[in-house]
Amino acid sequence: MKLRNSSVPVTLVATLVAAVVAPGALGCAEKVEETGPQEEELPNITVELPTAPDFNEARAPVKWEGDPDGAYSIFGLRKDIDDRLKEGESGEKIVVKGWVQEIYVPPECPEDQLCPPGKQPHFWITDSPEEKGKKRAMMVVNYHFPIPEWDEDTQAMWEDQPLVVVEVGKQYTIKGEFKRFSDSGFAHDNGLLEFHSYKAPNPDPDSSGELIWIYPPNSDWHPQTVAMTEAQNAEMQARMQKEAEALQKKKGGGE
């Protein structure tokens, strides 16, 4: 009897052999020790936080100690802001001392261009000469009233009066009205100072250089303007009185 050639695939034979041998082989294998998940060791990191800011460091006293005028600081003026604003709106003057941080300079306009007019003169003061930004600064307005070059009569009227001159980085004692809205259109939520006068050395060469209150020339509240206005009012009243007496005399003569 002739045997037929086996047609069983080689791969199938190999699989069957492996199935028979595998149980014995497993019995001889070493057991693998079962372990749980190991904890990861984190590096020892030291976190250094920045020093907490001292918010009182930027605060000035309510009033400057030893000041003969009882000058407020900007912080002190705004501490009870509602009360101080009521005083300013009623026309009451207060005194503030501060360092000039910035002076507004209108931009230059080229000769061949038409530019919008600049803002009214103003500057900013702070409680500290190192203060940056405008968060704690205060605007001072209406300290200068320019006189047109063509108005020679008005210029001649004020040529002997000292101007209000301030410099960045210097401290000044300023008198004014604390308001939210100035008469010249400026406004600030935390209040601004409408300039009235400031203390500066007496420009009179015969003086000893003592500090005096100096007012902006050509302003309505300058002592020279006030004196001129009072003289004009007195002259007008005298003229009206004279005309009234003449009219009364005329009526009396006609009866």
mmCIF file of C-alpha atoms in Angstrom:
data_model
loop_
_atom_site.group_PDB
_atom_site.id
_atom_site.type_symbol
_atom_site.label_atom_id
_atom_site.label_comp_id
_atom_site.label_asym_id
_atom_site.label_seq_id
_atom_site.Cartn_x
_atom_site.Cartn_y
_atom_site.Cartn_z
ATOM 1 C CA MET A 1 0.000 0.000 0.000
ATOM 2 C CA LYS A 2 1.495 3.330 -1.026
ATOM 3 C CA LEU A 3 1.383 6.200 1.439
ATOM 4 C CA ARG A 4 0.204 9.558 0.299
ATOM 5 C CA ASN A 5 2.287 12.666 0.819
ATOM 6 C CA SER A 6 1.123 14.617 3.880
ATOM 7 C CA SER A 7 -0.437 17.914 3.024
ATOM 8 C CA VAL A 8 -0.490 19.293 6.620
ATOM 9 C CA PRO A 9 1.150 22.717 6.646
ATOM 10 C CA VAL A 10 4.449 23.046 8.451
ATOM 11 C CA THR A 11 3.208 25.977 10.483
ATOM 12 C CA LEU A 12 0.341 23.919 11.899
ATOM 13 C CA VAL A 13 2.753 21.192 13.015
ATOM 14 C CA ALA A 14 4.966 23.745 14.735
ATOM 15 C CA THR A 15 1.986 25.166 16.570
ATOM 16 C CA LEU A 16 0.910 21.743 17.861
ATOM 17 C CA VAL A 17 4.421 20.955 19.085
ATOM 18 C CA ALA A 18 4.599 24.256 20.928
ATOM 19 C CA ALA A 19 1.273 23.540 22.616
ATOM 20 C CA VAL A 20 2.567 20.202 23.944
ATOM 21 C CA VAL A 21 5.917 21.529 25.135
ATOM 22 C CA ALA A 22 4.644 24.787 26.666
ATOM 23 C CA PRO A 23 3.113 23.363 29.904
ATOM 24 C CA GLY A 24 6.386 21.770 30.955
ATOM 25 C CA ALA A 25 8.363 24.812 30.085
ATOM 26 C CA LEU A 26 6.134 27.006 32.219
ATOM 27 C CA GLY A 27 6.761 24.781 35.190
ATOM 28 C CA CYS A 28 10.511 25.396 35.007
ATOM 29 C CA ALA A 29 10.304 29.192 34.577
ATOM 30 C CA GLU A 30 11.174 31.459 37.522
ATOM 31 C CA LYS A 31 8.352 33.381 39.039
ATOM 32 C CA VAL A 32 8.567 37.125 38.541
ATOM 33 C CA GLU A 33 8.190 38.998 41.791
ATOM 34 C CA GLU A 34 5.115 41.145 41.673
ATOM 35 C CA THR A 35 5.645 44.692 42.937
ATOM 36 C CA GLY A 36 3.274 47.645 43.199
ATOM 37 C CA PRO A 37 3.833 51.026 41.550
ATOM 38 C CA GLN A 38 6.875 52.789 42.981
ATOM 39 C CA GLU A 39 6.589 56.378 44.227
ATOM 40 C CA GLU A 40 8.584 58.889 42.239
ATOM 41 C CA GLU A 41 10.963 60.916 44.329
ATOM 42 C CA LEU A 42 10.585 64.630 43.548
ATOM 43 C CA PRO A 43 13.603 66.904 43.719
ATOM 44 C CA ASN A 44 13.810 69.190 46.732
ATOM 45 C CA ILE A 45 12.889 72.554 45.206
ATOM 46 C CA THR A 46 12.914 75.721 47.304
ATOM 47 C CA VAL A 47 10.441 78.348 46.093
ATOM 48 C CA GLU A 48 11.429 81.931 46.871
ATOM 49 C CA LEU A 49 8.549 84.405 46.579
ATOM 50 C CA PRO A 50 9.181 88.121 46.083
ATOM 51 C CA THR A 51 8.796 90.392 49.074
ATOM 52 C CA ALA A 52 5.243 91.625 49.483
ATOM 53 C CA PRO A 53 4.946 95.295 48.495
ATOM 54 C CA ASP A 54 4.576 97.801 51.294
ATOM 55 C CA PHE A 55 1.590 99.891 50.271
ATOM 56 C CA ASN A 56 2.243 102.363 53.084
ATOM 57 C CA GLU A 57 5.669 103.109 51.639
ATOM 58 C CA ALA A 58 4.206 105.379 48.944
ATOM 59 C CA ARG A 59 2.051 107.279 51.416
ATOM 60 C CA ALA A 60 3.008 110.715 52.623
ATOM 61 C CA PRO A 61 1.732 112.319 55.835
ATOM 62 C CA VAL A 62 -1.648 114.019 55.596
ATOM 63 C CA LYS A 63 0.104 117.353 56.187
ATOM 64 C CA TRP A 64 3.811 118.032 55.951
ATOM 65 C CA GLU A 65 5.242 118.213 59.441
ATOM 66 C CA GLY A 66 6.586 121.615 60.444
ATOM 67 C CA ASP A 67 5.246 123.408 57.366
ATOM 68 C CA PRO A 68 4.332 126.997 58.360
ATOM 69 C CA ASP A 69 1.367 127.046 55.965
ATOM 70 C CA GLY A 70 -0.032 123.679 57.075
ATOM 71 C CA ALA A 71 0.453 122.340 53.552
ATOM 72 C CA TYR A 72 -1.312 119.123 52.593
ATOM 73 C CA SER A 73 0.331 116.258 50.781
ATOM 74 C CA ILE A 74 -1.493 114.904 47.738
ATOM 75 C CA PHE A 75 -2.258 111.744 49.703
ATOM 76 C CA GLY A 76 -3.632 113.811 52.585
ATOM 77 C CA LEU A 77 -5.714 115.979 50.284
ATOM 78 C CA ARG A 78 -7.342 112.923 48.721
ATOM 79 C CA LYS A 79 -7.726 110.999 51.988
ATOM 80 C CA ASP A 80 -11.053 112.717 52.720
ATOM 81 C CA ILE A 81 -11.644 113.634 49.111
ATOM 82 C CA ASP A 82 -15.364 114.403 49.363
ATOM 83 C CA ASP A 83 -14.859 116.938 52.162
ATOM 84 C CA ARG A 84 -11.930 118.601 50.404
ATOM 85 C CA LEU A 85 -13.838 118.779 47.104
ATOM 86 C CA LYS A 86 -16.774 120.488 48.809
ATOM 87 C CA GLU A 87 -14.381 123.089 50.184
ATOM 88 C CA GLY A 88 -12.832 123.650 46.777
ATOM 89 C CA GLU A 89 -16.159 123.940 44.989
ATOM 90 C CA SER A 90 -17.220 126.576 47.529
ATOM 91 C CA GLY A 91 -14.130 128.647 46.660
ATOM 92 C CA GLU A 92 -12.059 127.803 49.733
ATOM 93 C CA LYS A 93 -8.298 127.843 49.129
ATOM 94 C CA ILE A 94 -5.978 125.127 50.424
ATOM 95 C CA VAL A 95 -2.184 124.799 50.386
ATOM 96 C CA VAL A 96 -0.408 121.775 48.882
ATOM 97 C CA LYS A 97 3.291 120.977 48.704
ATOM 98 C CA GLY A 98 4.676 118.696 46.008
ATOM 99 C CA TRP A 99 7.454 117.963 43.536
ATOM 100 C CA VAL A 100 6.932 118.899 39.893
ATOM 101 C CA GLN A 101 6.899 115.678 37.883
ATOM 102 C CA GLU A 102 6.022 116.937 34.406
ATOM 103 C CA ILE A 103 5.253 120.245 32.683
ATOM 104 C CA TYR A 104 2.997 120.252 29.645
ATOM 105 C CA VAL A 105 4.625 121.669 26.524
ATOM 106 C CA PRO A 106 2.378 122.124 23.466
ATOM 107 C CA PRO A 107 3.634 120.336 20.346
ATOM 108 C CA GLU A 108 5.368 122.442 17.740
ATOM 109 C CA CYS A 109 3.472 123.105 14.537
ATOM 110 C CA PRO A 110 5.364 123.324 11.217
ATOM 111 C CA GLU A 111 4.985 126.651 9.449
ATOM 112 C CA ASP A 112 3.379 125.111 6.364
ATOM 113 C CA GLN A 113 0.744 123.134 8.292
ATOM 114 C CA LEU A 114 -2.479 123.907 10.126
ATOM 115 C CA CYS A 115 -2.404 122.325 13.588
ATOM 116 C CA PRO A 116 -5.042 122.144 16.331
ATOM 117 C CA PRO A 117 -4.434 124.431 19.303
ATOM 118 C CA GLY A 118 -2.543 122.979 22.246
ATOM 119 C CA LYS A 119 -3.981 122.443 25.700
ATOM 120 C CA GLN A 120 -4.040 125.107 28.372
ATOM 121 C CA PRO A 121 -0.835 125.315 30.462
ATOM 122 C CA HIS A 122 -0.681 122.758 33.278
ATOM 123 C CA PHE A 123 1.785 120.587 35.173
ATOM 124 C CA TRP A 124 1.804 117.537 37.482
ATOM 125 C CA ILE A 125 3.049 117.291 41.076
ATOM 126 C CA THR A 126 3.770 114.273 43.305
ATOM 127 C CA ASP A 127 4.470 113.540 46.969
ATOM 128 C CA SER A 128 7.898 112.118 46.149
ATOM 129 C CA PRO A 129 10.569 113.199 43.658
ATOM 130 C CA GLU A 130 10.974 109.543 42.603
ATOM 131 C CA GLU A 131 7.268 108.991 41.896
ATOM 132 C CA LYS A 132 6.609 107.582 38.408
ATOM 133 C CA GLY A 133 3.381 107.571 36.447
ATOM 134 C CA LYS A 134 0.218 109.557 37.018
ATOM 135 C CA LYS A 135 -1.604 107.207 39.431
ATOM 136 C CA ARG A 136 -0.724 109.263 42.527
ATOM 137 C CA ALA A 137 0.185 112.509 40.755
ATOM 138 C CA MET A 138 -2.069 115.574 40.710
ATOM 139 C CA MET A 139 -2.652 118.042 37.892
ATOM 140 C CA VAL A 140 -2.221 121.771 38.538
ATOM 141 C CA VAL A 141 -4.003 124.034 36.043
ATOM 142 C CA ASN A 142 -4.404 127.746 35.251
ATOM 143 C CA TYR A 143 -0.954 128.827 36.411
ATOM 144 C CA HIS A 144 -0.083 130.784 33.261
ATOM 145 C CA PHE A 145 -2.105 133.139 31.064
ATOM 146 C CA PRO A 146 -0.247 133.930 27.831
ATOM 147 C CA ILE A 147 -0.518 137.437 26.403
ATOM 148 C CA PRO A 148 -0.592 137.728 22.588
ATOM 149 C CA GLU A 149 2.441 139.397 21.057
ATOM 150 C CA TRP A 150 0.263 141.937 19.281
ATOM 151 C CA ASP A 151 -1.292 143.100 22.584
ATOM 152 C CA GLU A 152 1.522 145.460 23.486
ATOM 153 C CA ASP A 153 -0.553 147.455 25.978
ATOM 154 C CA THR A 154 -1.305 144.376 28.082
ATOM 155 C CA GLN A 155 2.288 143.213 27.863
ATOM 156 C CA ALA A 156 3.478 146.602 29.087
ATOM 157 C CA MET A 157 1.009 146.395 31.965
ATOM 158 C CA TRP A 158 2.568 143.182 33.281
ATOM 159 C CA GLU A 159 6.217 143.558 32.332
ATOM 160 C CA ASP A 160 7.263 144.374 35.906
ATOM 161 C CA GLN A 161 5.387 141.471 37.487
ATOM 162 C CA PRO A 162 7.174 138.140 38.101
ATOM 163 C CA LEU A 163 5.978 135.119 36.169
ATOM 164 C CA VAL A 164 5.069 131.775 37.694
ATOM 165 C CA VAL A 165 8.033 129.579 36.801
ATOM 166 C CA VAL A 166 8.325 125.943 37.909
ATOM 167 C CA GLU A 167 10.975 123.327 37.144
ATOM 168 C CA VAL A 168 10.765 119.549 36.989
ATOM 169 C CA GLY A 169 12.208 117.873 40.080
ATOM 170 C CA LYS A 170 11.756 120.858 42.407
ATOM 171 C CA GLN A 171 9.336 121.124 45.314
ATOM 172 C CA TYR A 172 6.848 123.993 45.577
ATOM 173 C CA THR A 173 4.215 125.221 47.993
ATOM 174 C CA ILE A 174 1.061 125.976 46.011
ATOM 175 C CA LYS A 175 -2.237 127.551 46.996
ATOM 176 C CA GLY A 176 -5.386 126.794 45.043
ATOM 177 C CA GLU A 177 -8.850 125.267 44.890
ATOM 178 C CA PHE A 178 -9.230 121.485 44.931
ATOM 179 C CA LYS A 179 -11.860 120.483 42.349
ATOM 180 C CA ARG A 180 -12.869 117.745 39.938
ATOM 181 C CA PHE A 181 -13.675 120.208 37.136
ATOM 182 C CA SER A 182 -11.644 123.349 36.493
ATOM 183 C CA ASP A 183 -12.982 126.596 35.064
ATOM 184 C CA SER A 184 -10.829 126.057 31.957
ATOM 185 C CA GLY A 185 -12.238 122.629 31.043
ATOM 186 C CA PHE A 186 -9.845 120.206 32.775
ATOM 187 C CA ALA A 187 -11.287 117.300 34.775
ATOM 188 C CA HIS A 188 -9.937 114.485 36.964
ATOM 189 C CA ASP A 189 -11.768 111.865 39.063
ATOM 190 C CA ASN A 190 -9.282 112.146 41.936
ATOM 191 C CA GLY A 191 -9.344 115.923 41.866
ATOM 192 C CA LEU A 192 -7.048 118.595 40.472
ATOM 193 C CA LEU A 193 -5.712 121.886 41.790
ATOM 194 C CA GLU A 194 -6.821 125.149 40.253
ATOM 195 C CA PHE A 195 -3.780 127.356 40.737
ATOM 196 C CA HIS A 196 -4.050 130.560 42.744
ATOM 197 C CA SER A 197 -0.473 131.371 43.816
ATOM 198 C CA TYR A 198 2.773 129.769 44.890
ATOM 199 C CA LYS A 199 5.674 130.599 47.169
ATOM 200 C CA ALA A 200 8.892 131.799 45.549
ATOM 201 C CA PRO A 201 11.776 134.093 46.502
ATOM 202 C CA ASN A 202 10.950 137.784 46.375
ATOM 203 C CA PRO A 203 12.313 139.071 43.030
ATOM 204 C CA ASP A 204 12.757 142.587 44.402
ATOM 205 C CA PRO A 205 16.523 143.253 44.387
ATOM 206 C CA ASP A 206 16.174 145.252 47.611
ATOM 207 C CA SER A 207 14.603 142.303 49.427
ATOM 208 C CA SER A 208 16.446 139.649 51.392
ATOM 209 C CA GLY A 209 15.049 136.870 49.197
ATOM 210 C CA GLU A 210 12.268 135.865 51.567
ATOM 211 C CA LEU A 211 9.508 133.656 50.203
ATOM 212 C CA ILE A 212 6.360 135.458 49.089
ATOM 213 C CA TRP A 213 3.143 134.461 47.334
ATOM 214 C CA ILE A 214 3.374 135.079 43.581
ATOM 215 C CA TYR A 215 0.292 135.163 41.354
ATOM 216 C CA PRO A 216 -0.036 134.549 37.590
ATOM 217 C CA PRO A 217 0.140 137.828 35.646
ATOM 218 C CA ASN A 218 -2.976 138.620 33.617
ATOM 219 C CA SER A 219 -5.140 136.450 35.886
ATOM 220 C CA ASP A 220 -8.413 137.717 37.317
ATOM 221 C CA TRP A 221 -7.198 137.194 40.903
ATOM 222 C CA HIS A 222 -3.782 138.833 40.616
ATOM 223 C CA PRO A 223 -3.569 141.685 43.184
ATOM 224 C CA GLN A 224 -2.859 144.146 40.379
ATOM 225 C CA THR A 225 -5.959 143.009 38.471
ATOM 226 C CA VAL A 226 -8.053 143.185 41.632
ATOM 227 C CA ALA A 227 -6.788 146.715 42.367
ATOM 228 C CA MET A 228 -7.528 147.832 38.801
ATOM 229 C CA THR A 229 -11.018 146.338 38.939
ATOM 230 C CA GLU A 230 -11.748 147.991 42.270
ATOM 231 C CA ALA A 231 -10.516 151.348 40.929
ATOM 232 C CA GLN A 232 -12.703 151.014 37.833
ATOM 233 C CA ASN A 233 -15.721 150.088 39.952
ATOM 234 C CA ALA A 234 -15.107 153.034 42.282
ATOM 235 C CA GLU A 235 -14.789 155.384 39.316
ATOM 236 C CA MET A 236 -18.004 154.053 37.788
ATOM 237 C CA GLN A 237 -19.878 154.413 41.078
ATOM 238 C CA ALA A 238 -18.626 157.983 41.484
ATOM 239 C CA ARG A 239 -19.746 158.835 37.954
ATOM 240 C CA MET A 240 -23.156 157.266 38.501
ATOM 241 C CA GLN A 241 -23.518 159.143 41.785
ATOM 242 C CA LYS A 242 -22.612 162.405 40.097
ATOM 243 C CA GLU A 243 -25.096 161.790 37.285
ATOM 244 C CA ALA A 244 -27.822 160.926 39.808
ATOM 245 C CA GLU A 245 -27.180 164.138 41.744
ATOM 246 C CA ALA A 246 -27.271 166.183 38.535
ATOM 247 C CA LEU A 247 -30.551 164.563 37.543
ATOM 248 C CA GLN A 248 -32.018 165.187 40.991
ATOM 249 C CA LYS A 249 -30.907 168.811 40.860
ATOM 250 C CA LYS A 250 -32.447 169.225 37.432
ATOM 251 C CA LYS A 251 -35.731 167.791 38.631
ATOM 252 C CA GLY A 252 -35.683 170.047 41.685
ATOM 253 C CA GLY A 253 -35.048 173.149 39.596
ATOM 254 C CA GLY A 254 -37.935 172.368 37.274
ATOM 255 C CA GLU A 255 -40.555 172.166 40.028
#
